[in-house]
CSV table of C-alpha atoms in Angstrom, one decimal:
chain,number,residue,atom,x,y,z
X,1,UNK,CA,-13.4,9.7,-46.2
X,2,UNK,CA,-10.5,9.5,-43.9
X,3,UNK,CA,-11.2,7.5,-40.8
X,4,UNK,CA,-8.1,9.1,-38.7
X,5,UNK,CA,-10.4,12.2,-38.7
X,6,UNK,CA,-13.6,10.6,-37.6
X,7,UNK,CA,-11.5,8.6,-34.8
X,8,UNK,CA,-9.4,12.0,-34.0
X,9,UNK,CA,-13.6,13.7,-33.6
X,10,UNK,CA,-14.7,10.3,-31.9
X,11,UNK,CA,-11.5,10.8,-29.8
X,12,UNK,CA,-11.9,14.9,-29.0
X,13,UNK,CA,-15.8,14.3,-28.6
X,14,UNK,CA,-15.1,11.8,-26.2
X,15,UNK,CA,-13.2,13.6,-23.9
X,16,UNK,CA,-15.2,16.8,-23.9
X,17,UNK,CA,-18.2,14.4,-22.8
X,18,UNK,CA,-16.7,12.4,-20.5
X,19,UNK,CA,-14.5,15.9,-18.8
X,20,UNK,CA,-16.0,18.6,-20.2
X,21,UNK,CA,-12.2,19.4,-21.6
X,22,UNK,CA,-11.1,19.9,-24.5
X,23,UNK,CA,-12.4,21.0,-27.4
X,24,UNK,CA,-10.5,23.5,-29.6
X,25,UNK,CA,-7.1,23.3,-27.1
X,26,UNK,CA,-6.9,19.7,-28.0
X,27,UNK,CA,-8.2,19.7,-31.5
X,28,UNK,CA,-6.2,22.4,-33.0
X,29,UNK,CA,-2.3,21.0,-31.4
X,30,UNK,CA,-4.3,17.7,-33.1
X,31,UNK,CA,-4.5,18.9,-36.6
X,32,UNK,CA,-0.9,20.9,-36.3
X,33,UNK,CA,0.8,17.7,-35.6
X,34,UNK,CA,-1.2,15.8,-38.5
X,35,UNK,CA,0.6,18.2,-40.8
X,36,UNK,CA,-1.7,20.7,-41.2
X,37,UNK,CA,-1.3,24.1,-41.7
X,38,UNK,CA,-1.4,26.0,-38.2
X,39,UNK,CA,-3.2,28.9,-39.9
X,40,UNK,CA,-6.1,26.0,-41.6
X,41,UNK,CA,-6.1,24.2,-38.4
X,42,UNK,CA,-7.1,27.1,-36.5
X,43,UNK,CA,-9.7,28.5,-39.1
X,44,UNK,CA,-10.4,24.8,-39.1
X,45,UNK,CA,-11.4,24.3,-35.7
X,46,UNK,CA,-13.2,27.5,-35.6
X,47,UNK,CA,-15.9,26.4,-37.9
X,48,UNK,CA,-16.3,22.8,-36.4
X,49,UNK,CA,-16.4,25.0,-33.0
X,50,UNK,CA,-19.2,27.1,-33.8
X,51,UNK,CA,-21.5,24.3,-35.2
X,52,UNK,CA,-21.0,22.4,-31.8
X,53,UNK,CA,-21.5,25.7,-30.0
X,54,UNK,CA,-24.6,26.1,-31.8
X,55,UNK,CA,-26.5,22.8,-31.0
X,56,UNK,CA,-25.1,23.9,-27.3
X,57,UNK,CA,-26.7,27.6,-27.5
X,58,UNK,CA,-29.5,26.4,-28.7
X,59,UNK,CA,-30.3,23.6,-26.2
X,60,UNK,CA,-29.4,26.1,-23.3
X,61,UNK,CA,-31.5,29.0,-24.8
X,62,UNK,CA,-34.5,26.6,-24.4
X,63,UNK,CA,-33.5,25.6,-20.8
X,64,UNK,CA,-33.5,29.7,-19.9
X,65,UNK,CA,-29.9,29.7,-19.2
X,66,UNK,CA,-28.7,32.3,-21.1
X,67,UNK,CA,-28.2,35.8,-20.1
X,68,UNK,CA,-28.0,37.5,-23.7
X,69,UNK,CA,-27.3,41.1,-22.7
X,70,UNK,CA,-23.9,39.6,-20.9
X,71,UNK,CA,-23.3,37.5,-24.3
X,72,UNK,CA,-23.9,40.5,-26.7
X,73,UNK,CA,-21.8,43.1,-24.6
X,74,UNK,CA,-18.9,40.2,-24.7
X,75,UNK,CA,-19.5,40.4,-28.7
X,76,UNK,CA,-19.6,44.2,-29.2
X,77,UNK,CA,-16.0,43.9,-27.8
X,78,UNK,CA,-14.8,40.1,-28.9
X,79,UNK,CA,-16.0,39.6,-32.8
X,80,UNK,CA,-14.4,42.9,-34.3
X,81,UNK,CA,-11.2,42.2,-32.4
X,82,UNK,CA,-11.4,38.4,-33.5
X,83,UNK,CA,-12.1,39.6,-36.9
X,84,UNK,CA,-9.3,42.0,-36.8
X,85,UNK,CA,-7.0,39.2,-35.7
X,86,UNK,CA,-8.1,36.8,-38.2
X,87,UNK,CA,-7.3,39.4,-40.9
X,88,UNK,CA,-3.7,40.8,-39.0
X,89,UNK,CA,-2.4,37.4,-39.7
X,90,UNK,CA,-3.6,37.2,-43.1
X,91,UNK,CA,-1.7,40.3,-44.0
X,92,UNK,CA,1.3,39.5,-41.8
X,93,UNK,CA,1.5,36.3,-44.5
X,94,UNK,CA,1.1,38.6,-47.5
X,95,UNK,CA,3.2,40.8,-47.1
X,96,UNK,CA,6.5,39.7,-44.6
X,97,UNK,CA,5.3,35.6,-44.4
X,98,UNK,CA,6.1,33.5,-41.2
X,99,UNK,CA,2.2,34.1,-40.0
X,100,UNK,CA,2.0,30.4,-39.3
X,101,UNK,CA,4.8,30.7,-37.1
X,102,UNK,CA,3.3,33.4,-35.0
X,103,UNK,CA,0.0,31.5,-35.1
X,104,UNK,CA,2.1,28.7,-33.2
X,105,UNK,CA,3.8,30.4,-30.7
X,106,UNK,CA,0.3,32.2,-30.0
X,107,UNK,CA,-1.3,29.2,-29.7
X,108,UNK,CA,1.4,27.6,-27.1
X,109,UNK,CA,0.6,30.8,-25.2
X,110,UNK,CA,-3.2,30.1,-24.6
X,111,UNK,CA,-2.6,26.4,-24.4
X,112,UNK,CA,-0.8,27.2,-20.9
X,113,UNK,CA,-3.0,29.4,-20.3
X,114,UNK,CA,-6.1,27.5,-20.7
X,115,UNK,CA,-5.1,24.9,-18.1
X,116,UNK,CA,-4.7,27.6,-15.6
X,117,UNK,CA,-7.8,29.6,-16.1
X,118,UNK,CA,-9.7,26.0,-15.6
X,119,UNK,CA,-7.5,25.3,-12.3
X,120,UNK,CA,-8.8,29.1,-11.3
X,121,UNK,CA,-12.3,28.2,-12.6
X,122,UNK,CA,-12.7,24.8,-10.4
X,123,UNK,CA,-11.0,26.4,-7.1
X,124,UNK,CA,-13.5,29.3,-7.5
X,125,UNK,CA,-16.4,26.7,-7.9
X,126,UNK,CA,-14.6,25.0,-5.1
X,127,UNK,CA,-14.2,27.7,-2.5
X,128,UNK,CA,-17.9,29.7,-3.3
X,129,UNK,CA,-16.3,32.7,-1.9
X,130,UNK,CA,-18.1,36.1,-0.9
X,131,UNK,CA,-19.0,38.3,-4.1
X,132,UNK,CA,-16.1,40.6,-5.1
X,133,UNK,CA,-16.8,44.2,-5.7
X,134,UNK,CA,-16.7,43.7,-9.7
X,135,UNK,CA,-19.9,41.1,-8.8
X,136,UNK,CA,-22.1,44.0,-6.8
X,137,UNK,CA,-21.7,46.3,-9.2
X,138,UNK,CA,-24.8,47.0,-11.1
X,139,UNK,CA,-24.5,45.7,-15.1
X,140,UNK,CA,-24.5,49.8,-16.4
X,141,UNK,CA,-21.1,49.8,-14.2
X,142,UNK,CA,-20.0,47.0,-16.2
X,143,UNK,CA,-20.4,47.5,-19.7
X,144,UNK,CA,-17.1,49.5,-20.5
X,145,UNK,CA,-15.5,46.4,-19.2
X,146,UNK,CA,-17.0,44.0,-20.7
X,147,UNK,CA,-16.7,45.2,-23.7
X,148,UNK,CA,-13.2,45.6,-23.1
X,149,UNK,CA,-12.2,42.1,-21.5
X,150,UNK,CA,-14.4,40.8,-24.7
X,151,UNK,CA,-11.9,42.6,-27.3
X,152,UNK,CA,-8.9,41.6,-25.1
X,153,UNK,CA,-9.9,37.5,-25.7
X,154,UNK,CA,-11.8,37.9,-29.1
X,155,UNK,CA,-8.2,38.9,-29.9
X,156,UNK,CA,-6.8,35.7,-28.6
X,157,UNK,CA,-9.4,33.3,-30.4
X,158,UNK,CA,-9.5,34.7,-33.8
X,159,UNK,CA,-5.4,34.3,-33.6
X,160,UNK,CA,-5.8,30.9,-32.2
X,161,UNK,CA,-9.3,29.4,-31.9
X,162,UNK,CA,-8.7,28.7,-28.3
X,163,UNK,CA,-10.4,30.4,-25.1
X,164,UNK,CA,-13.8,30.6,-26.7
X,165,UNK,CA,-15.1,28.9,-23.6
X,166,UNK,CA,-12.6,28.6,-20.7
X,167,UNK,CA,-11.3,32.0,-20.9
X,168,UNK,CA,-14.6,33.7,-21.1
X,169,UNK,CA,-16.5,31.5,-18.3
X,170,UNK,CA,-14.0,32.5,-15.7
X,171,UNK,CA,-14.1,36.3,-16.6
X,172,UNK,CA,-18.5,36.0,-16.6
X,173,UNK,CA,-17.7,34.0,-12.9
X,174,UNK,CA,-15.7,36.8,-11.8
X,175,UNK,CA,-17.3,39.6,-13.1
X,176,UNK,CA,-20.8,38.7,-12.4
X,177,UNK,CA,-22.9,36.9,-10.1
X,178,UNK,CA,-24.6,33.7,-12.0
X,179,UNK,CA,-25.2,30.6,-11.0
X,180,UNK,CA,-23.7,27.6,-12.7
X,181,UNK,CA,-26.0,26.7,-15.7
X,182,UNK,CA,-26.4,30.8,-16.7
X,183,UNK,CA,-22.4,31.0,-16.8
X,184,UNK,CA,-22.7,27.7,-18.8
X,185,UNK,CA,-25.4,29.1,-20.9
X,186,UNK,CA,-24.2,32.0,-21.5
X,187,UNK,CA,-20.5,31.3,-22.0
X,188,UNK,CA,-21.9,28.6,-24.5
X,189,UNK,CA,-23.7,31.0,-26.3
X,190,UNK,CA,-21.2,33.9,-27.1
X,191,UNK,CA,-18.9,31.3,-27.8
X,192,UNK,CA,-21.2,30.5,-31.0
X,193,UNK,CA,-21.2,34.2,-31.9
X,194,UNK,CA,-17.5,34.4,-31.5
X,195,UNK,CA,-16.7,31.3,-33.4
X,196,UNK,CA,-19.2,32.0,-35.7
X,197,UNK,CA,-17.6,35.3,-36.6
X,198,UNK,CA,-14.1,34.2,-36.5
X,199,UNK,CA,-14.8,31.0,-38.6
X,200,UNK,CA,-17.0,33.1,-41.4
X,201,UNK,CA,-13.7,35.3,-41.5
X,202,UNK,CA,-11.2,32.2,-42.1
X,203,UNK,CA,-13.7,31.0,-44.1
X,204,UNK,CA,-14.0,34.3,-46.4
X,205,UNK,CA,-9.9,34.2,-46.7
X,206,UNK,CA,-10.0,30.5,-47.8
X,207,UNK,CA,-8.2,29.1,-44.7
X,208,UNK,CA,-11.0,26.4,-43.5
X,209,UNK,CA,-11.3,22.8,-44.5
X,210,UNK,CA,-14.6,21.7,-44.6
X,211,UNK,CA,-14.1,18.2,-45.5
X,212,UNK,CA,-11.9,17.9,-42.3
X,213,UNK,CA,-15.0,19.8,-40.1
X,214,UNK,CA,-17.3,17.1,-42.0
X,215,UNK,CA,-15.8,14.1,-41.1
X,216,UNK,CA,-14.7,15.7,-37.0
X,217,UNK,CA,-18.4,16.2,-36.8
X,218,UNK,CA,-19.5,12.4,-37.7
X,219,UNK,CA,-16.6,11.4,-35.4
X,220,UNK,CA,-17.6,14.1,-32.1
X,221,UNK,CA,-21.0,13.5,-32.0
X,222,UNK,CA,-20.7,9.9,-31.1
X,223,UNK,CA,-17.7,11.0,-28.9
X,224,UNK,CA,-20.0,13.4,-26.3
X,225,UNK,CA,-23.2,11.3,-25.8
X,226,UNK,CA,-20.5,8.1,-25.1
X,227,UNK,CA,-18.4,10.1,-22.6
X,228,UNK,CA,-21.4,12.1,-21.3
X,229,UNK,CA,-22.9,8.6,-20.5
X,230,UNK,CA,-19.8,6.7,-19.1
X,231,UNK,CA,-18.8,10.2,-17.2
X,232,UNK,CA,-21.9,9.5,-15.1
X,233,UNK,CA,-20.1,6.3,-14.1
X,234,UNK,CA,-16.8,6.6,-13.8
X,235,UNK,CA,-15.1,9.2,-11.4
X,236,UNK,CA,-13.3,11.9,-14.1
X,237,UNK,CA,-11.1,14.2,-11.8
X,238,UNK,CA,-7.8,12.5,-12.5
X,239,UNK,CA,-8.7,12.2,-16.4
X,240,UNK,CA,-9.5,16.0,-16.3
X,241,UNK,CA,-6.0,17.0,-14.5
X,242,UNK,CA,-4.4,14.9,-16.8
X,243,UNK,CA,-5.9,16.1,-20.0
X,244,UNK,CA,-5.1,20.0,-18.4
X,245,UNK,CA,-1.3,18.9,-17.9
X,246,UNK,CA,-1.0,17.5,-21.4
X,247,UNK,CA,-2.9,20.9,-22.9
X,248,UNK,CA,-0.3,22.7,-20.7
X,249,UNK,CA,2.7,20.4,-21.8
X,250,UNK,CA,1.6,21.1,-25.6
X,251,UNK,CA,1.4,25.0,-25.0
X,252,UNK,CA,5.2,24.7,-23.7
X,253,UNK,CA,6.3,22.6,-26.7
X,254,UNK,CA,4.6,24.7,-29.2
X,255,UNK,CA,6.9,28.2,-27.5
């Protein structure tokens, strides 16, 4: 049992309750600087990310927030490209090495973007601004799209494990018209099926840990009820920009 995990899930779990960021964008930066091998870390984080997805889908699935149509068309695009990526950098390694090395850079890449798509996100929640003409369209008009945008950042996650959830719940708010919980919902949900796939794919290649996604579990689960509970007591804007600008300063560092 190795306490610095349960206090680094404690820690992560904390946060995500408290801000509702974090997640893989701090956990994975997390594991790479404990020494762990960035290609591990990511398949990793990926299989502690589904699990928590899961107990999310599920609870949101029961509340009726969940568009599944939008969630599967996201997957028909995002869990063969994730898969795809997953296996790309498998055979990079095999055959020319330096895999983890492009798994790093990648990952700076989405960490600076991560920060930015949330900034987006909250201005958009901010501003409630008219529907764009991607949002009137009817869902037929959509599909090619979707499928498309959902292959474009399936690609990202399975390289990196990050964007499972930030990335895709700004491209459901400006693509379609839901209201908060469905884009929570639903984000929440594919986000399982993404993870899932991608982690099941590590996992089949021998690049997860699962006494590391064990002992992050015992550690996160404390971590989100305390920080959902305190977060209704303690004002958490500052602590969210400050978490995005250290996600954003991590990205840069990792380049």
């Amino acid at each position: 049992m190795d306490f610095s995990l349960i206090g680094i899930g404690l820690f992560v779990g904390f946060l995500i309750g408290l801000t509702g960021v974090g997640g893989a964008a701090l956990l994975t930066p997390i594991l790479i600087l404990m020494g762990i091998n960035p290609t591990l870390a990511v398949g990793t984080d990926l299989v502690y990310n589904s699990i928590t997805k899961f107990v999310g889908a599920v609870q949101h699935w029961r509340l009726r927030t969940v568009n599944l149509t939008i969630a599967l068309y996201f997957a028909i695009g995002s869990v063969p490209s994730a898969v795809f990526a997953v296996h790309l950098i498998h055979w990079v390694e095999q055959h020319f090495g330096g895999a983890d090395e492009i798994v790093k850079k990648s990952l700076g890449i989405a960490l600076i973007l991560i920060p930015i798509a949330t900034l987006l996100k909250s201005r958009k929640d901010h501003n409630s601004p008219q529907p764009n003409s991607w949002q009137t369209k009817d869902f037929a008009q959509k599909k090619k799209i979707t499928i498309f945008i959902g292959a474009l950042l399936g690609f990202i996650v399975g390289l990196t494990s990050i964007g499972s959830g930030s990335l895709f719940a700004l491209a459901l708010m400006y693509f379609y018209q839901l209201n908060g919980k469905e884009i929570v919902g639903t984000d929440i949900t594919h986000a399982f099926i993404l993870a899932g796939a991608a982690g099941l794919s590590h996992a089949s290649l021998g690049s997860v840990n699962y006494d590391i996604v064990l002992q992050l579990l015992i550690g996160s689960l404390p971590g989100v009820i305390g920080g959902s509970i305190l977060s209704l007591r303690v004002p958490t804007k500052v602590l969210r920009y400050t978490i995005l600008s250290l996600i954003f300063i991590s990205g840069i560092k990792l380049i």
